[in-house]
Short mmCIF file of C-alpha atoms and ligand atoms in Angstrom, two decimals:
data_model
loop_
_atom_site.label_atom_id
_atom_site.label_comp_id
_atom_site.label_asym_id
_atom_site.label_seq_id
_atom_site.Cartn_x
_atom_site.Cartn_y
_atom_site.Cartn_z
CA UNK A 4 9.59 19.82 9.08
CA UNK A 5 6.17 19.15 7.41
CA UNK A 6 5.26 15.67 8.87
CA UNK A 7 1.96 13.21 7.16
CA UNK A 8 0.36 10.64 9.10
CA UNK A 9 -1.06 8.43 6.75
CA UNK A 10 -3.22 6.49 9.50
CA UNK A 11 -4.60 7.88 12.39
CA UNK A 12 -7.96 6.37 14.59
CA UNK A 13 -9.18 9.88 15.46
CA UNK A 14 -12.74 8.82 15.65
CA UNK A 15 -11.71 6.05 18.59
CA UNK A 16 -13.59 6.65 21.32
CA UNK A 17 -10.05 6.83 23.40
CA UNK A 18 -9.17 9.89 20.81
CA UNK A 19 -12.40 11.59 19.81
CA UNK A 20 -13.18 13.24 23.33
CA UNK A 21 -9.80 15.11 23.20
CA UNK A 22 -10.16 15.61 19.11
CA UNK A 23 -9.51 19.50 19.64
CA UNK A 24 -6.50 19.41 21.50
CA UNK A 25 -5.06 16.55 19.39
CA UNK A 26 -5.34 17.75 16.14
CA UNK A 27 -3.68 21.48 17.29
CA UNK A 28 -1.00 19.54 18.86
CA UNK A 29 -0.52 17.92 15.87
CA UNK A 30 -0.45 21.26 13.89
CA UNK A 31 1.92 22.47 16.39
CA UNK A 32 4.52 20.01 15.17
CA UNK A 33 4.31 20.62 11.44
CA UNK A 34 1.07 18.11 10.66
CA UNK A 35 0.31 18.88 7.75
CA UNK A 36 -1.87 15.82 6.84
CA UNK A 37 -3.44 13.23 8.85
CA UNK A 38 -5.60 10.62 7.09
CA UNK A 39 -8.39 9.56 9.91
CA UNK A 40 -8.99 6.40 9.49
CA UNK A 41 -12.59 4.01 9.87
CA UNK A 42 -11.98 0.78 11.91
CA UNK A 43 -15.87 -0.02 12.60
CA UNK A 44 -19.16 1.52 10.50
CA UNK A 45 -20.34 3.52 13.57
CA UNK A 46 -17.03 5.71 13.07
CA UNK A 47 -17.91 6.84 10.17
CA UNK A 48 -20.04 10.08 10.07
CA UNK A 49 -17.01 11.50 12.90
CA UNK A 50 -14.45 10.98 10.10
CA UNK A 51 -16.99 12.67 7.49
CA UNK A 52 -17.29 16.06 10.04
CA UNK A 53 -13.52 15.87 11.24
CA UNK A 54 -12.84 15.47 7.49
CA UNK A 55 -14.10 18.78 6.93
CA UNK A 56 -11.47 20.74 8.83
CA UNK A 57 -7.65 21.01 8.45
CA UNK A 58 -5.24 19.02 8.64
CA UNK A 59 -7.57 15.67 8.69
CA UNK A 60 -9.09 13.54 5.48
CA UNK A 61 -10.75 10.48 5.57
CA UNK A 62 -10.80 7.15 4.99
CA UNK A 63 -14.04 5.00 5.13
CA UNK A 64 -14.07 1.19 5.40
CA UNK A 65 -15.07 -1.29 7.78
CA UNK A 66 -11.69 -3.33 9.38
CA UNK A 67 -11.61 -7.22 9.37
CA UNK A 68 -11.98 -7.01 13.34
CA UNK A 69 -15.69 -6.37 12.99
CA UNK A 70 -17.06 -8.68 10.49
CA UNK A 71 -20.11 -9.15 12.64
CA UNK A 72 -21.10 -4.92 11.23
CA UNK A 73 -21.40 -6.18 7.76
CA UNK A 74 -24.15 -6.04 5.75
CA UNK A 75 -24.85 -6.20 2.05
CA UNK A 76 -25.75 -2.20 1.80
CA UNK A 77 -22.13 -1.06 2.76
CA UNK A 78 -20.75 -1.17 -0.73
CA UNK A 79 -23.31 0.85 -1.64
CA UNK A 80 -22.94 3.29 1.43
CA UNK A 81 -19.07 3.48 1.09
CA UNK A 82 -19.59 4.56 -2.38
CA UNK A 83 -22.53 7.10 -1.65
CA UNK A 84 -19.64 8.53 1.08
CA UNK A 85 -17.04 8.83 -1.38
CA UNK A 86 -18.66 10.32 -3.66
CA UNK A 87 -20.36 13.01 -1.66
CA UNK A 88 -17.54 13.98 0.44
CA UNK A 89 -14.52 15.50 -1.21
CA UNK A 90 -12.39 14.83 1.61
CA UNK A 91 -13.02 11.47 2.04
CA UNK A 92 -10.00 10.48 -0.06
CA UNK A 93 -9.79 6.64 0.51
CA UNK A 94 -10.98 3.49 1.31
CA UNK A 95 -9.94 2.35 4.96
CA UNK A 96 -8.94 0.65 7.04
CA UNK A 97 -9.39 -2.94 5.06
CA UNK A 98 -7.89 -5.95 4.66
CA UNK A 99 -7.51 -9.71 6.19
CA UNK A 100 -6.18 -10.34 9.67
CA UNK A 101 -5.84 -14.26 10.48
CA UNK A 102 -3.44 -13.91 13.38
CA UNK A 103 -6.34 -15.43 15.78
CA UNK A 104 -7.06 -18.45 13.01
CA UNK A 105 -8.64 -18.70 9.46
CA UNK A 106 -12.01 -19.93 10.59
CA UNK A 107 -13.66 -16.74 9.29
CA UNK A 108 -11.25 -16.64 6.33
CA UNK A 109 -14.16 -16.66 3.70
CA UNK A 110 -16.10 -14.12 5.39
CA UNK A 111 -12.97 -11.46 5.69
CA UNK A 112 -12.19 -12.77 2.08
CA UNK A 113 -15.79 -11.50 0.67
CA UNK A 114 -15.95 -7.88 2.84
CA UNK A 115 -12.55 -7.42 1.89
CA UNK A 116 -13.12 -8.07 -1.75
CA UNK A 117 -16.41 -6.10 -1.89
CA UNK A 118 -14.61 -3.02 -0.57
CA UNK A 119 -11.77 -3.33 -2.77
CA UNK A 120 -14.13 -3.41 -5.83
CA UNK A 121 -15.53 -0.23 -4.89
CA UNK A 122 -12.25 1.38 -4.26
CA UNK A 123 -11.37 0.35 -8.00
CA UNK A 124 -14.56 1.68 -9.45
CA UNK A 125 -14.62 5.07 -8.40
CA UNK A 126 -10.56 4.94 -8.38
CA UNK A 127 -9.94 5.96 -4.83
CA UNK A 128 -6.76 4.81 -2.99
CA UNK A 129 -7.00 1.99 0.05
CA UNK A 130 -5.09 1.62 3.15
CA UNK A 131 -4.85 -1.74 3.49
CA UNK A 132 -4.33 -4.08 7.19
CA UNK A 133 -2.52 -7.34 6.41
CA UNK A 134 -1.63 -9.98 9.61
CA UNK A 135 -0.72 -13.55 8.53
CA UNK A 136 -2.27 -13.29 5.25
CA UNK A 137 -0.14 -12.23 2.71
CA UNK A 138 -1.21 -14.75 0.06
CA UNK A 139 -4.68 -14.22 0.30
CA UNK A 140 -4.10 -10.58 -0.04
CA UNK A 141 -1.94 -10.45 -3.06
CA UNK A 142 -4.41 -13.16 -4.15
CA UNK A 143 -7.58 -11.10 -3.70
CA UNK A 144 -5.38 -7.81 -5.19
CA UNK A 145 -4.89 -9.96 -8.66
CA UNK A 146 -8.76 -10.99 -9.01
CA UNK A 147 -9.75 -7.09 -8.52
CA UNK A 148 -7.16 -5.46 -10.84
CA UNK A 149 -4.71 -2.56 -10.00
CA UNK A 150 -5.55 -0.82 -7.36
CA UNK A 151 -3.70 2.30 -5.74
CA UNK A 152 -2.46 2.18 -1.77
CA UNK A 153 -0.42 2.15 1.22
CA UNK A 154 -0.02 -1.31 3.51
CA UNK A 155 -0.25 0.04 6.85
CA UNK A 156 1.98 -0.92 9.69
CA UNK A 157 4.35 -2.61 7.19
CA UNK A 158 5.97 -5.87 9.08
CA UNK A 159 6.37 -7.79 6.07
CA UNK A 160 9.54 -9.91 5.23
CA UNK A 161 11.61 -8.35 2.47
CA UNK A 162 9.99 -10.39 0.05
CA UNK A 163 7.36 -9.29 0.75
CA UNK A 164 7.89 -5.61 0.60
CA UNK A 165 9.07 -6.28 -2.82
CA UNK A 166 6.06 -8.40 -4.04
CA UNK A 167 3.89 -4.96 -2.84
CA UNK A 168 6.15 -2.70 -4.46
CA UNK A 169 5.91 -4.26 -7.29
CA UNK A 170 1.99 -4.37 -7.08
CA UNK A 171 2.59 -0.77 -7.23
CA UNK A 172 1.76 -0.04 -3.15
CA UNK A 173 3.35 2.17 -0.82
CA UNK A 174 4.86 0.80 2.15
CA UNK A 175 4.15 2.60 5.52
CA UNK A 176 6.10 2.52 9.21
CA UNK A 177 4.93 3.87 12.68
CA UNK A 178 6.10 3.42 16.23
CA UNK A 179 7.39 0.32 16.31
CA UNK A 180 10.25 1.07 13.70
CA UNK A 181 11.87 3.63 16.93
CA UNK A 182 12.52 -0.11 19.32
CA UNK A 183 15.95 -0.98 19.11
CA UNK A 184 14.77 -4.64 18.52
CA UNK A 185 13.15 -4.14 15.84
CA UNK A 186 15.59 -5.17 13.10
CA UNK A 187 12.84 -6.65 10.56
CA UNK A 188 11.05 -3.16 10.59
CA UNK A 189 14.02 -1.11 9.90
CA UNK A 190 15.43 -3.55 7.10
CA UNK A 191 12.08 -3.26 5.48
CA UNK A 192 12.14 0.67 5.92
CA UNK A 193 16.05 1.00 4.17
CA UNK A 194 14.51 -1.17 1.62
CA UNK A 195 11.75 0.37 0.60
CA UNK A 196 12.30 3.37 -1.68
CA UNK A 197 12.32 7.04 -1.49
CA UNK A 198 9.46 7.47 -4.03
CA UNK A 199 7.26 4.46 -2.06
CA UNK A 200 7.32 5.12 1.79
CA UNK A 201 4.60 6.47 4.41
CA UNK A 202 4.27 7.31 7.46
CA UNK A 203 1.97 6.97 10.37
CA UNK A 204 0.90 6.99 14.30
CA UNK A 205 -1.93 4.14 14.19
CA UNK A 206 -3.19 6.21 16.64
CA UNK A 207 -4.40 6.02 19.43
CA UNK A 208 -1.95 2.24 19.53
CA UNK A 209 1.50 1.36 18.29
CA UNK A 210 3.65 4.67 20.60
CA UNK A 211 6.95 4.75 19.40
CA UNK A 212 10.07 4.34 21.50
CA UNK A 213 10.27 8.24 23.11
CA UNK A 214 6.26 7.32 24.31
CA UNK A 215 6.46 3.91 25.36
CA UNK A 216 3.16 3.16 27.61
CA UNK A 217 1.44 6.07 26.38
CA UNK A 218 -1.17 6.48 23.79
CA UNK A 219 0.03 7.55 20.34
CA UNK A 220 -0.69 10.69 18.89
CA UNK A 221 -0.43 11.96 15.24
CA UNK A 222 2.38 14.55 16.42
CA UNK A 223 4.78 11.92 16.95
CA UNK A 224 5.02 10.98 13.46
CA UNK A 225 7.79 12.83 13.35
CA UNK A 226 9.69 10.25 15.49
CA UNK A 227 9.17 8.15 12.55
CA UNK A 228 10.39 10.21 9.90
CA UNK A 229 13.40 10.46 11.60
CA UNK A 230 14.29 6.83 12.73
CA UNK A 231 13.54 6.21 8.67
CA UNK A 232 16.38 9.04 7.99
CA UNK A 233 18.50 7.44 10.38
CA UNK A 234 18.24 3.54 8.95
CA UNK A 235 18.17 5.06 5.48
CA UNK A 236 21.43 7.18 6.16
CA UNK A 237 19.63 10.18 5.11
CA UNK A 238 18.46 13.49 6.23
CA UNK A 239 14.83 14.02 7.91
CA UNK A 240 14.00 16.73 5.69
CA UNK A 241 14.65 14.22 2.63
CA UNK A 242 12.61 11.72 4.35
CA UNK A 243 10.08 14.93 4.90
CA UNK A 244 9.50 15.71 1.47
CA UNK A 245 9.19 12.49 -0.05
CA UNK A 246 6.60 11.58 2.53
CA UNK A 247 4.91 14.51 1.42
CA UNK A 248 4.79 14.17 -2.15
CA UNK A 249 3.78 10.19 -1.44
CA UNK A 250 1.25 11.61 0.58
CA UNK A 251 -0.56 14.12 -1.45
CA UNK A 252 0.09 12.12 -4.58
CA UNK A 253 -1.75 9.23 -3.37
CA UNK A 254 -4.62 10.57 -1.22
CA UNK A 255 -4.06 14.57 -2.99
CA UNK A 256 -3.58 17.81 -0.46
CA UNK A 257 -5.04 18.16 2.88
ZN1 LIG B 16 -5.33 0.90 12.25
#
């Protein structure tokens, strides 16, 4: 079964060491796509090399976490990035996290927004991070125009998965979906349609159920496919393909 993992931190410094024997594992288990994705700027020239070899693309951004990295040249760098490397596919990991407080709401408001706008300009797909701040995020999506993505980690209310499906985004699920308690997850996954749905590890964090107190790994992806078969009443192999054509039609073949 031909699994996608649409967000993977493979340049983590718990994950890079052991890059080698994660990524065959991976293809061992029908990988066929990972998208490594940028939480901080010093990530970024592992993602451009790892980029280079199957199964892996990249995505370049820097993740609300580490506001302090900013500078004003990184609009200008992302761009250069995208532009150079063909298999740099997308913009990420952005977006606005105010689960510790909003103090630093109009700083994550202007890095996000300045890494959106490139996104749009050159037309490249983002992978967006949303805690506690779904206004501001459909708000800052509506002053930068249509953009093209996936919301990571999906743990939206139903509302909300239907306010970003109707932006146009694709929803994605990881571990978390496999725990039994986690009704809101699954009701967002049978939601969200065939045509709109991702998924991913987050790894190296977010294990699902069958690796509970372990590090995730892009090979168990597949747990996630399944548990989305299983909620949607469907077969893993539909869940399969339409993960793969979401996949490649958003960020294009591995
Ligand atoms: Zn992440």
């Amino acid at each position: 079964m031909p699994c996608y993992d649409c967000h993977a931190h493979l340049a983590d410094p718990r994950v890079l060491p052991s890059l080698t024997a994660t990524l065959s594992e991976a293809t061992d288990h029908g990988v066929c796509g990972i998208l490594a994705n940028a939480a901080r700027l010093s990530e970024w020239p592992a993602i451009i090399e790892m980029s280079q070899h199957q199964p892996v693309l990249g995505a370049l951004g820097l993740h609300p976490f580490f506001l302090d990295e900013w500078s004003a040249d990184v609009p200008d760098r992302l761009e250069d990035a995208l532009q150079e490397h063909e298999r740099i596919r997308a913009v990420g990991e952005i977006g606005l996290d105010f689960y510790e407080g909003r103090d630093d709401l109009p700083k994550q408001v202007e890095v996000f927004a300045a890494q959106l706008d490139v996104a749009v300009r050159l037309n490249k797909p983002v992978v967006f991070h949303n805690r506690k701040s779904w206004n501001e995020f459909f708000t800052a999506l509506r002053n930068t125009g249509p953009v093209q993505g996936a919301c990571h980690h999906f743990s939206g209310s139903l509302e909300t998965a239907r306010q970003a499906l109707d932006t146009g985004l694709f929803l994605s699920f990881c571990g978390p979906l496999t725990y039994a308690n986690a009704r809101r997850l699954k009701e967002a996954a049978r939601y969200t349609p065939l045509d709109r749905i991702l998924t991913e590890t987050d790894t190296p964090d977010l294990p699902p159920e069958q690796h509970r107190g372990e590090q995730s790994r892009p090979h168990h992806v597949h747990w996630v496919v399944t548990e989305i078969a299983r909620v949607k009443g469907i077969t893993p192999d539909d869940v399969s393909a339409a993960v793969e054509a979401n996949f490649t039609g958003l960020f294009g073949k591995p």
